[in-house]
Short mmCIF file of C-alpha atoms and ligand atoms in Angstrom, two decimals:
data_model
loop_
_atom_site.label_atom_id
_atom_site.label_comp_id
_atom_site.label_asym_id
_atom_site.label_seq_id
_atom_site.Cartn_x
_atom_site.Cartn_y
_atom_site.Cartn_z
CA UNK A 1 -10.37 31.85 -39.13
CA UNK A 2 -9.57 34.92 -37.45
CA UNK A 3 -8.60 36.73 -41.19
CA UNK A 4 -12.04 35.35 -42.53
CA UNK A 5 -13.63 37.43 -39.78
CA UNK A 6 -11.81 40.10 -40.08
CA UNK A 7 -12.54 40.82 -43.94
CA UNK A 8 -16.13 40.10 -43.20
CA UNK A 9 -15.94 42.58 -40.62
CA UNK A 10 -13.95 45.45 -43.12
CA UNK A 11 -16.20 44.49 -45.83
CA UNK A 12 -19.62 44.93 -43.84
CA UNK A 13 -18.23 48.52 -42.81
CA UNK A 14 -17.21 49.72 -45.86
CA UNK A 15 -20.58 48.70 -47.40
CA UNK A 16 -22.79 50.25 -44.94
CA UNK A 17 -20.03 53.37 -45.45
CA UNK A 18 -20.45 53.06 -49.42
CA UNK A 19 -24.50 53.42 -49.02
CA UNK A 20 -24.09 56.59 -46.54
CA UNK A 21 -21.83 58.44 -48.83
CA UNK A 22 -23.47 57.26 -52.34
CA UNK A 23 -26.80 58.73 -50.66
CA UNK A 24 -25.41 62.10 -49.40
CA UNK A 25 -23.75 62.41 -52.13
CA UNK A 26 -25.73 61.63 -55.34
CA UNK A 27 -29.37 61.84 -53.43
CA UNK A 28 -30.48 65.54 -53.59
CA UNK A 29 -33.74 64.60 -51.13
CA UNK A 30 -31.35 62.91 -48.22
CA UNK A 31 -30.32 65.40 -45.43
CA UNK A 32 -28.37 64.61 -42.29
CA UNK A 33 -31.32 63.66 -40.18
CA UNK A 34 -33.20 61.14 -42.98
CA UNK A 35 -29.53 59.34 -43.35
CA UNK A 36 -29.13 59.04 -39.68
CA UNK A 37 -32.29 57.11 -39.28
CA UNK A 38 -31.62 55.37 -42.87
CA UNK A 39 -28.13 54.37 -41.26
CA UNK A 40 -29.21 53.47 -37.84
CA UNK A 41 -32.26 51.07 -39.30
CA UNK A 42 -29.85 49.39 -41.78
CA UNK A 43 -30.33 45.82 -42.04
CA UNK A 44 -25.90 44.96 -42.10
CA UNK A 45 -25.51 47.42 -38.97
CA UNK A 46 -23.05 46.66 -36.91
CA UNK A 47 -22.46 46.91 -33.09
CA UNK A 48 -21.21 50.20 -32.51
CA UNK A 49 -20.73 51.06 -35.65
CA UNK A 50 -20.03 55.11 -36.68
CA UNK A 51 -20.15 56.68 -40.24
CA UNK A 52 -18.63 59.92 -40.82
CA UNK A 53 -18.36 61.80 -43.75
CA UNK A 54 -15.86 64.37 -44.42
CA UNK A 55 -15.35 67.00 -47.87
CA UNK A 56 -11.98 67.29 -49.29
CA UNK A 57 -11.73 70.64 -46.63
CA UNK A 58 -11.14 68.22 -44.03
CA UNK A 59 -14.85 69.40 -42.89
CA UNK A 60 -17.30 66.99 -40.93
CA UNK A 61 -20.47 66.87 -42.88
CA UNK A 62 -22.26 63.89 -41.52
CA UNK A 63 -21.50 61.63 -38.62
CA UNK A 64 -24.03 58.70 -37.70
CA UNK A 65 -23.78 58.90 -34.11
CA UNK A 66 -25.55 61.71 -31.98
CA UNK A 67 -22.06 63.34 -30.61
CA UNK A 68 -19.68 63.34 -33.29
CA UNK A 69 -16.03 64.27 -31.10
CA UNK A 70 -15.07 67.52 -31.57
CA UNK A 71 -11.78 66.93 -33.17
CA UNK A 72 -11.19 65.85 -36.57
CA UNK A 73 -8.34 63.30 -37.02
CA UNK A 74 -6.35 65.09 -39.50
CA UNK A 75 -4.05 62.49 -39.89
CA UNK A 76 -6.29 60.08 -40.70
CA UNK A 77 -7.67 62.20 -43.59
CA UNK A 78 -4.14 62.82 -44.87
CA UNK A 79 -3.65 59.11 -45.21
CA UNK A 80 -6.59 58.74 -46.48
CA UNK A 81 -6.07 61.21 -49.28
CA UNK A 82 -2.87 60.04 -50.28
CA UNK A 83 -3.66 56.04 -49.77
CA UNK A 84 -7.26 56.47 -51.23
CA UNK A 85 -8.19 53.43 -48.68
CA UNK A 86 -7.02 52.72 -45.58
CA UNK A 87 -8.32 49.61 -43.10
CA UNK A 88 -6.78 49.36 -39.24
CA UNK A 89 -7.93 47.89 -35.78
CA UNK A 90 -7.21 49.24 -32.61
CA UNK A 91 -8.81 48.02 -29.89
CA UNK A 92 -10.67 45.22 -31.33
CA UNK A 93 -12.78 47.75 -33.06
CA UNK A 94 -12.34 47.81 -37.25
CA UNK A 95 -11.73 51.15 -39.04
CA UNK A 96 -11.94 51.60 -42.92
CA UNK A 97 -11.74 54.87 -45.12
CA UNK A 98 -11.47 55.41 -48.23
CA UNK A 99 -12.49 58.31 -50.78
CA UNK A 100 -15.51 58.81 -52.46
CA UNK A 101 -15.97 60.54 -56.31
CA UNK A 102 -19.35 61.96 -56.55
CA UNK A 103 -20.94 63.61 -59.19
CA UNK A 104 -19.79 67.33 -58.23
CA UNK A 105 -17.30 66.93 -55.57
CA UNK A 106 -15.30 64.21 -53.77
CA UNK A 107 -15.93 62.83 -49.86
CA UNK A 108 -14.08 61.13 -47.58
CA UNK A 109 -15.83 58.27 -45.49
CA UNK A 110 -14.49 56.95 -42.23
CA UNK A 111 -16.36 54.14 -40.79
CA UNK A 112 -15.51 51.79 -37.88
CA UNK A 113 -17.31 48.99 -35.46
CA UNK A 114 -16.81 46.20 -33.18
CA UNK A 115 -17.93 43.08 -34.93
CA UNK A 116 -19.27 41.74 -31.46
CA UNK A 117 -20.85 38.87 -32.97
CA UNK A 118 -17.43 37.89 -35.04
CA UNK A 119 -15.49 37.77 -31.75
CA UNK A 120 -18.13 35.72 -29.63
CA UNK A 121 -18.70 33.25 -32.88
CA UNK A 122 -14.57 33.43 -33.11
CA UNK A 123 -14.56 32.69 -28.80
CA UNK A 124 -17.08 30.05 -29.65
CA UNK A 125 -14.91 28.24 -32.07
CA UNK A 126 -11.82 28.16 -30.47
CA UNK A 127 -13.33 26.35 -27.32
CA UNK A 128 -14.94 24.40 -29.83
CA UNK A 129 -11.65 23.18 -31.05
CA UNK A 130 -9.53 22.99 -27.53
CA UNK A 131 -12.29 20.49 -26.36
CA UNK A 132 -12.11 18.39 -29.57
CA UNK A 133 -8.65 18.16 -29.21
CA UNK A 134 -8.04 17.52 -25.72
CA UNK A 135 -11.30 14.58 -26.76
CA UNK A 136 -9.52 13.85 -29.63
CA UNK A 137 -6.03 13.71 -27.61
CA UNK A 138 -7.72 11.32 -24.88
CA UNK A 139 -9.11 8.95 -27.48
CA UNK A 140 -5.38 8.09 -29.35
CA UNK A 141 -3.98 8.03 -25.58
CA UNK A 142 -6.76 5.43 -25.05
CA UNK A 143 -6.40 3.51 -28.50
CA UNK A 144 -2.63 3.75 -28.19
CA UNK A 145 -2.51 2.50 -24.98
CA UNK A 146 -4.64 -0.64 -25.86
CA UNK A 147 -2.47 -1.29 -29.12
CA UNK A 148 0.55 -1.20 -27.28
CA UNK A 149 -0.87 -3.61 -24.65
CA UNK A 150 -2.02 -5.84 -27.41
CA UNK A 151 1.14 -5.80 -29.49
CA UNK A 152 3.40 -5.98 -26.19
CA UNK A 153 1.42 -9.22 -24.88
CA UNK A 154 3.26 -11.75 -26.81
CA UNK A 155 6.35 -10.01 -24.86
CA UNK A 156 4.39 -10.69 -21.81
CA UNK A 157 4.21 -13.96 -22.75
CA UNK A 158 7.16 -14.63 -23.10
CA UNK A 159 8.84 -12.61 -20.27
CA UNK A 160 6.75 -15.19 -18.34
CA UNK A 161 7.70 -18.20 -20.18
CA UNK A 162 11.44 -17.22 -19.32
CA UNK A 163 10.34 -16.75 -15.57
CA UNK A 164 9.99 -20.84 -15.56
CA UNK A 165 13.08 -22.02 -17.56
CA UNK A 166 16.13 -22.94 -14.97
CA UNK A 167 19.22 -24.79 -15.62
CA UNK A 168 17.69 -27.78 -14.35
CA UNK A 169 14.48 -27.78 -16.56
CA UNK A 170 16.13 -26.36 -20.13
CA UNK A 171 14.14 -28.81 -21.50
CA UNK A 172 11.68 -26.10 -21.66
CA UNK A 173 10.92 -24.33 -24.41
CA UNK A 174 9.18 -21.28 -25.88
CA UNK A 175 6.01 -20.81 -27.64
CA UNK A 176 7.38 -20.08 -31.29
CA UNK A 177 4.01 -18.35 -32.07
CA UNK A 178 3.82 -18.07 -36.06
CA UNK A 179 7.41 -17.97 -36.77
CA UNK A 180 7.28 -15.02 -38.91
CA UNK A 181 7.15 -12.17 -37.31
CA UNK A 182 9.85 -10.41 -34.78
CA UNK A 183 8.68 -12.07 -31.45
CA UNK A 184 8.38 -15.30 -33.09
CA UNK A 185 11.62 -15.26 -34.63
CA UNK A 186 12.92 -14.01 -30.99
CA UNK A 187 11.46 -17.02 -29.68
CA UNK A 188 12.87 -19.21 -32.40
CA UNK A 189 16.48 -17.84 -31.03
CA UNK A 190 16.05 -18.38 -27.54
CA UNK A 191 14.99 -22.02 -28.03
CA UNK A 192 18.13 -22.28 -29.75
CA UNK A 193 20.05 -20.51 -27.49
CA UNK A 194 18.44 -23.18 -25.02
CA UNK A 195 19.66 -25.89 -26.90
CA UNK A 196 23.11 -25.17 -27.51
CA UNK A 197 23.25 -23.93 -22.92
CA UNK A 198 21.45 -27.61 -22.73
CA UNK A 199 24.50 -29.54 -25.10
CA UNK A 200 26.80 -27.72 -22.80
CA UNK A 201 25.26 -28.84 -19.70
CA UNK A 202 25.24 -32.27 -21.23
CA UNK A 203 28.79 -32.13 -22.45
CA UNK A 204 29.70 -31.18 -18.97
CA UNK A 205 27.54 -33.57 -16.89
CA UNK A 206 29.09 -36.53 -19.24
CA UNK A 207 32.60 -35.15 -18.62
CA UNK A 208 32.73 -34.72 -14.75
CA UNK A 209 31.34 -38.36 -14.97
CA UNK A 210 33.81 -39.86 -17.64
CA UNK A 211 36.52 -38.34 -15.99
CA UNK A 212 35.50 -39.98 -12.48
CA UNK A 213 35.51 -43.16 -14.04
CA UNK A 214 38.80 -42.33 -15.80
CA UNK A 215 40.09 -41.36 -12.22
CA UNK A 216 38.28 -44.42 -10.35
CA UNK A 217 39.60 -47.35 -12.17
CA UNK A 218 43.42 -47.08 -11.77
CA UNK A 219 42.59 -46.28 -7.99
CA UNK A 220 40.52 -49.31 -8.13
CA UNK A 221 43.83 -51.36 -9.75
CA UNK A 222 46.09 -49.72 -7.51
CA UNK A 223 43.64 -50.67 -4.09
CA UNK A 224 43.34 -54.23 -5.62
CA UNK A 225 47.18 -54.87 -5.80
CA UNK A 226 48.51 -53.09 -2.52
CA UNK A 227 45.61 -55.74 -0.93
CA UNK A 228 47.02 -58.60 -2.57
CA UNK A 229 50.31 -57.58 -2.05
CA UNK A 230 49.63 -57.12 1.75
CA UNK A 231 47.77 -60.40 2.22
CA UNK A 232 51.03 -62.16 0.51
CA UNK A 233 52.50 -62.63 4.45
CA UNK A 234 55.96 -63.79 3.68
CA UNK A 235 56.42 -60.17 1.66
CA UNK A 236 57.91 -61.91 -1.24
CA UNK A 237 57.44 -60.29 -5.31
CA UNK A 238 57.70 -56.96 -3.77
CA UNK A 239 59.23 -55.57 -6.62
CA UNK A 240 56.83 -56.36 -9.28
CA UNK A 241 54.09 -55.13 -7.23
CA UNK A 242 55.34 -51.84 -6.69
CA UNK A 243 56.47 -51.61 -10.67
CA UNK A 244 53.19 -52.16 -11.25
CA UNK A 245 52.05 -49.51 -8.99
CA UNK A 246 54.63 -47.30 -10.23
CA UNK A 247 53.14 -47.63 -13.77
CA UNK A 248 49.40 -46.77 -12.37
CA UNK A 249 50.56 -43.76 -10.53
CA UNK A 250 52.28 -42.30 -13.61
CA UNK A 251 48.82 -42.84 -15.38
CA UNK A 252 46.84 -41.36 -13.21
CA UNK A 253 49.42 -38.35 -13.04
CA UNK A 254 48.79 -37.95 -16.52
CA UNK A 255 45.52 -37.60 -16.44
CA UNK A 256 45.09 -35.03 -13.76
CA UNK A 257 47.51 -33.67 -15.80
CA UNK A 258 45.59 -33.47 -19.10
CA UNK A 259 42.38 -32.44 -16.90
CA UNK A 260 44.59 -29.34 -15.74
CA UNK A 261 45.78 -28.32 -18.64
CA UNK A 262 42.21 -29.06 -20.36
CA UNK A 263 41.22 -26.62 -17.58
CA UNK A 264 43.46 -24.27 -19.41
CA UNK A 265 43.11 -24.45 -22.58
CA UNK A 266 39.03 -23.17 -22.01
CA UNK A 267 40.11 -19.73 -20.83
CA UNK A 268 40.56 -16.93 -23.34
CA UNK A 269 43.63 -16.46 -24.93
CA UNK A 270 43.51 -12.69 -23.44
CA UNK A 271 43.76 -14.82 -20.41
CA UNK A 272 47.11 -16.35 -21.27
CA UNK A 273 50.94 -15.52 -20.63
CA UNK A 274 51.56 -15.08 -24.27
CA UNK A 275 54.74 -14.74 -26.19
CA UNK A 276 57.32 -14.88 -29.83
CA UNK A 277 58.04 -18.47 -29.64
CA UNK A 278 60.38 -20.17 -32.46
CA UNK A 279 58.36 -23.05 -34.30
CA UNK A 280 61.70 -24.63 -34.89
CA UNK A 281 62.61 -24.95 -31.33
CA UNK A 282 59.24 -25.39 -29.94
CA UNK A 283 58.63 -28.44 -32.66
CA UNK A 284 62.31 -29.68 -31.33
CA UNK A 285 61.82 -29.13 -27.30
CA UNK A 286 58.36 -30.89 -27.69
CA UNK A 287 60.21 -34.03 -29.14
CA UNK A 288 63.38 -33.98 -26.89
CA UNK A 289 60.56 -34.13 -24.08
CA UNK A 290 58.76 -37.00 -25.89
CA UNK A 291 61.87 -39.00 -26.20
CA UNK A 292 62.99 -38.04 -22.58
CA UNK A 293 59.81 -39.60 -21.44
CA UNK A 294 59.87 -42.73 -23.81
CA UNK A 295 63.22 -44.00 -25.86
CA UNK A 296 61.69 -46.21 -27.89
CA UNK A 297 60.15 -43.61 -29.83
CA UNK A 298 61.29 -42.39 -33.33
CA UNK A 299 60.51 -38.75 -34.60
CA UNK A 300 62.12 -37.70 -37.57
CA UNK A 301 62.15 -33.89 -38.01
CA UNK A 302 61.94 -32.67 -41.47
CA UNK A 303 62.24 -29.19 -42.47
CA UNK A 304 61.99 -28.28 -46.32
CA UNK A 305 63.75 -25.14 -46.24
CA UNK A 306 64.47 -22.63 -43.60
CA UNK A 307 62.26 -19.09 -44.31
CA UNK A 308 62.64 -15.76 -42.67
CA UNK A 309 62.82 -15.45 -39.20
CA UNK A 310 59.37 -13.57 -39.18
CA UNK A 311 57.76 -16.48 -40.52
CA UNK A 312 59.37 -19.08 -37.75
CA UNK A 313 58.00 -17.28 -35.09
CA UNK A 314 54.82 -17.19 -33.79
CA UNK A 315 52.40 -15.75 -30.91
CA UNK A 316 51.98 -18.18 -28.51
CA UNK A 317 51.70 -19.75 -24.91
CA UNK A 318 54.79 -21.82 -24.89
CA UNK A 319 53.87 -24.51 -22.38
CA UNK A 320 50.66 -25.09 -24.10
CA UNK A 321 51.53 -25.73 -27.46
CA UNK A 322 54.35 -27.75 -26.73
CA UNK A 323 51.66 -30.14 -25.02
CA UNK A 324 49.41 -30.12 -27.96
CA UNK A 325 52.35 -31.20 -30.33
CA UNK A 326 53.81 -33.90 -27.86
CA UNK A 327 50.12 -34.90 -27.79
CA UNK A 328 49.99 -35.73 -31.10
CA UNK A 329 53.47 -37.12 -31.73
CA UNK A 330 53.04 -39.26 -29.25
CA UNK A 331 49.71 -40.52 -30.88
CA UNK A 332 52.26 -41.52 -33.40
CA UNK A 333 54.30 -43.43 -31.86
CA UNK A 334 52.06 -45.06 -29.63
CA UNK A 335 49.53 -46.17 -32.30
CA UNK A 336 52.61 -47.80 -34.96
CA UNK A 337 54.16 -51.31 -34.56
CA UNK A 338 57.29 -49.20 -35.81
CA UNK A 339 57.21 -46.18 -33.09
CA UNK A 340 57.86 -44.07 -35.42
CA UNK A 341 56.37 -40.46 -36.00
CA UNK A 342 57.43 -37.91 -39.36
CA UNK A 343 57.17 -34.71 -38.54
CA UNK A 344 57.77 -32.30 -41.36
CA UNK A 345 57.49 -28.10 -41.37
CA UNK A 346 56.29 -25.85 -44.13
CA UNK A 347 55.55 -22.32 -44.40
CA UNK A 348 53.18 -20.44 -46.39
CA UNK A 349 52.21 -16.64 -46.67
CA UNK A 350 50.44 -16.58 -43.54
CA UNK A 351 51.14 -20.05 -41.54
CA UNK A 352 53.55 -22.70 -40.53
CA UNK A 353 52.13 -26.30 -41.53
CA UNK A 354 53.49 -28.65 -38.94
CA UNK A 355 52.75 -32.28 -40.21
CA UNK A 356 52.84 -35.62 -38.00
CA UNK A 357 52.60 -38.29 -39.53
CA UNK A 358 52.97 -42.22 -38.86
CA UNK A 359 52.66 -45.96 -40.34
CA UNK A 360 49.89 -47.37 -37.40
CA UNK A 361 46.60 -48.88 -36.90
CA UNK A 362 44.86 -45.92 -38.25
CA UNK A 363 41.11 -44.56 -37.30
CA UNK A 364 38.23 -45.82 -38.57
CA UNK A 365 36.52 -43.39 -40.59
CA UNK A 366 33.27 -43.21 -38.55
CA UNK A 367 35.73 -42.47 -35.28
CA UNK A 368 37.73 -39.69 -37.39
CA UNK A 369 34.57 -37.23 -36.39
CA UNK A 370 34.28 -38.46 -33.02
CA UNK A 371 38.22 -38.58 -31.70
CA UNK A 372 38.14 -35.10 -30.72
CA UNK A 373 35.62 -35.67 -27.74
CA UNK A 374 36.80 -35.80 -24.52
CA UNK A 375 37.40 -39.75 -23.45
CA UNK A 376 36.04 -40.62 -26.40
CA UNK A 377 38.58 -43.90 -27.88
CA UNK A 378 38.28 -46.25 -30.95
CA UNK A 379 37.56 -49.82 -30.68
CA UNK A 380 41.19 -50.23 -32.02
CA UNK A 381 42.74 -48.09 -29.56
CA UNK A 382 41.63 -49.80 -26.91
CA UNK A 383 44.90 -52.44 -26.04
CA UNK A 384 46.77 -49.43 -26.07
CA UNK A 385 47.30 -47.28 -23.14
CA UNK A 386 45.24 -44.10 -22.72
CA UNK A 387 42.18 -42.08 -21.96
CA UNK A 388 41.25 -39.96 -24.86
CA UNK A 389 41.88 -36.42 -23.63
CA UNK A 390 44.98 -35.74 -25.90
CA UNK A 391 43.44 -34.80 -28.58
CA UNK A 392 40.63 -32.48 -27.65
CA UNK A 393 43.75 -30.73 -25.21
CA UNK A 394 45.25 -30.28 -29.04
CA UNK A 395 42.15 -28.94 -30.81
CA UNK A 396 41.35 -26.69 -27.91
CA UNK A 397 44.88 -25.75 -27.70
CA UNK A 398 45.69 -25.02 -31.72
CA UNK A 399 41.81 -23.26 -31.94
CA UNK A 400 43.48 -20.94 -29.13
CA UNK A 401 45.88 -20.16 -31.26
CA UNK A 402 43.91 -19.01 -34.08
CA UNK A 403 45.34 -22.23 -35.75
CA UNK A 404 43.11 -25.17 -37.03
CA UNK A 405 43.97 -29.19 -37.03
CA UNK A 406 42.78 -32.02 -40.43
CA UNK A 407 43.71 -35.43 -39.70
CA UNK A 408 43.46 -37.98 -42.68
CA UNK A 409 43.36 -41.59 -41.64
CA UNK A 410 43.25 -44.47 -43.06
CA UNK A 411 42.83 -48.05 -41.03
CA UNK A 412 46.33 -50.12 -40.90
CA UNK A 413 48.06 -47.89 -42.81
CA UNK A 414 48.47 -44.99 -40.62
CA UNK A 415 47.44 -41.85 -39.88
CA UNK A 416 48.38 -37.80 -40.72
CA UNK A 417 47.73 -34.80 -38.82
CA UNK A 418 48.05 -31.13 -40.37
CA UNK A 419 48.48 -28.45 -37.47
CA UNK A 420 48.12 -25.04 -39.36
CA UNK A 421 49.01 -21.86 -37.31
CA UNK A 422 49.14 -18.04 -38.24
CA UNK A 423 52.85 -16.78 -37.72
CA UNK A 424 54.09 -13.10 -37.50
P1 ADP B 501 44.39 -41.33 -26.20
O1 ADP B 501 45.48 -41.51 -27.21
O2 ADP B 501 44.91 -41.10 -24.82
O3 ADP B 501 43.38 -42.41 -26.25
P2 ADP B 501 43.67 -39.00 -27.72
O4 ADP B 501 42.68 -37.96 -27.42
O5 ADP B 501 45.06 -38.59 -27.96
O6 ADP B 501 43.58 -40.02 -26.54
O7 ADP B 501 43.15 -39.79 -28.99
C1 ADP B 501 41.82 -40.14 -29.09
C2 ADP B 501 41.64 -41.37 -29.92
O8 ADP B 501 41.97 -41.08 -31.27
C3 ADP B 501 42.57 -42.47 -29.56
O9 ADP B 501 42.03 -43.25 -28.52
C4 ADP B 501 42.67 -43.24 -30.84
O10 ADP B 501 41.57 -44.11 -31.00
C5 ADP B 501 42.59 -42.18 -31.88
N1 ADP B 501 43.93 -41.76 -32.39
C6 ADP B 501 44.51 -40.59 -32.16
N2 ADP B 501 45.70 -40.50 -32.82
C7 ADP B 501 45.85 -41.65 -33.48
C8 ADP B 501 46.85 -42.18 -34.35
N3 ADP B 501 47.94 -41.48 -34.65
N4 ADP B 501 46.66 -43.40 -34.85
C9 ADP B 501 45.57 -44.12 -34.56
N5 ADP B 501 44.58 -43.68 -33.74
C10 ADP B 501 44.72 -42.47 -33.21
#
């Protein structure tokens, strides 16, 4: 904008300049007094604006303004002569010259100005524009503001939503909104999310109170036969009694036992005293322990072929996974006429196989899913002493090992279970 005004500006001097040298030049009748009045009535004049006219002597001959200054600018008219045109400003005012080639001799014309009404329509403009944009600026600050609010709301929504869910009303869920877009699909996640804290609370409710009853009915057995036994007066069958006791107190050791070590087996391995254990001797200590605790029990050990030492050991809590595989061999035994568990060892690439397998009543196939539930027992299982935590303690266990478990059962014909764990 500014450039535009200022080669208006140059171009309106030079033209008024072009007329006053043109007519002193080629216009015999024009003397210095007719061109000043010519020059001062001219329709393009300028504010300020001052014409002289110099010959090639460097001598004023006409200057449009009463008191020409007394001293020529010589450099000026040097410049001028070697640049044939020359255009500056200093202080705001515009000065062009250039050389003129009249019939008979050549002139030198100087002209400047202040282009007043250039700088006031330039001033003009340039408030013009601050005010549009700080108009401009206030209207996207408004618009923005409102689009944000709008966009943001489902947030809101939400945020508020949230505010009422507690653990005791998960039940709750969010507005899914559309279910395309971002928020929506946000939504869609947290109501999951809900779900899966809600099956936890569930699965935790159902196990404090399964492991109660677990807990209450041997104390109930064990209240109901110290009674009897103390109402007998003449303290006879003592014996039996307290074998019978004896018996309940072991079971009820076991589970608090298997609650402990269930306990356990939820922390983080990162939590765990973890060490190179042997499978070899860990599969052997967990059966001498077995048969220690029961010697009617059978457990053949089978291994195929003894590999590298790196691939017998692995990284493990000891105590734990000794309890996971007596778990299981146990199973074994417990659930076969014969007593009798197989328990074989290969090794791959990356794992050791441990196998245990046994002749028994087998699992019904719609149980096979189900066994690994806390307290959770098949209708055949039932005669048989137990409360259905040893093999969840196993899955936990192995799954905190980075290892993974398969069983394949079939009913009365016995039962396999396939313990794979990484080794070094
Ligand atoms: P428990 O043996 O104390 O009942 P577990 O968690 O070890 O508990 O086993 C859960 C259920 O899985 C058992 O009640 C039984 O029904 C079934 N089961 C596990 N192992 C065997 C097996 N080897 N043979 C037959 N049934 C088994």
């Amino acid at each position: 904008m500014s450039n535009f005004r200022y080669e208006e500006s140059v171009a309106r001097i030079k033209a008024n300049a072009l007329t006053s040298v043109k007519l002193l030049s080629d216009v015999k009748e024009v003397n210095i007094d007719l061109l000043k009045i010519i020059d001062k009535n001219a329709v393009n004049l300028l504010p300020e604006e001052k014409i002289s006219i110099y010959n090639f002597e460097d001598q004023l001959l006409y200057c449009s303004v009463d008191n020409p200054p007394e001293i020529t600018n010589k450099d000026l008219l040097h410049r001028i002569k070697a640049e044939k045109e020359v255009q500056y400003t200093s202080n705001d005012r515009e000065t062009v010259g250039f050389i003129y080639e009249g019939k008979n001799e050549k002139f030198i014309a100087i002209a400047s100005a202040y282009d007043k009404t250039g700088f006031e329509k330039l001033d003009y403009l340039r408030k013009v524009y601050v005010i549009r944009f700080f108009i401009a600026l206030a209207i996207v600050v408004v618009i923005g503001l409102f689009f944000s609010k709008q966009a943001l709301s489902p947030l809101t929504d939400i945020v508020k939503q949230i505010d009422r869910i507690t653990a005791s009303n998960l039940k709750l869920k969010l507005n899914e909104g559309n279910q395309k877009d971002e928020i929506s699909q946000l939504a869609i996640k947290f109501n999951k999310m809900l779900e899966r804290l809600e099956d936890a609370f569930e699965m935790q409710r159902s196990f404090v109170s399964n492991a109660s009853h677990e807990l209450r009915t041997p104390l109930t057995t064990l209240t109901g036969q110290l009674e009897v036994a103390l109402m007998n007066k003449d303290k006879s069958e003592p014996w039996e009694v307290l074998k019978n006791l004896l018996d309940e107190i072991k079971q009820l050791n076991k589970l608090s036992n298997g609650l402990l070590e269930l306990a356990q087996a939820n922390l983080d391995i990162s939590e765990l005293k973890i060490a190179e254990v042997r499978v070899d001797e860990l599969v052997g200590s967990a059966r001498a322990e077995l048969l220690k605790r029961n010697r009617s029990y059978k457990l053949n050990l089978n291994i195929d072929e003894f590999p590298d030492e790196k691939w017998l050991t692995l990284l493990a809590n000891e105590q734990l996974l000794r309890t996971a595989l007596i778990n299981i061999m146990e199973n074994g035994c417990k659930y076969s006429e014969n007593t009798t568990s197989e328990i074989t060892l290969k090794f791959d690439l990356q794992n050791v196989i441990i196998t245990i397998s046994d002749k028994g009543i087998g699992i019904n196939k719609d149980d096979l899913h189900r066994i690994f539930e806390p307290f959770y027992r098949s209708k055949n299982a039932k005669n048989y002493k137990g409360h259905g935590i040893g093999l969840t303690l196993a899955k936990k266990i192995i799954y905190l090992h980075k290892g993974s478990l398969k069983i394949q059962s079939v009913v009365n014909q016995g039962t396999s279970v396939e313990i794979t764990i990484p080794h070094l």
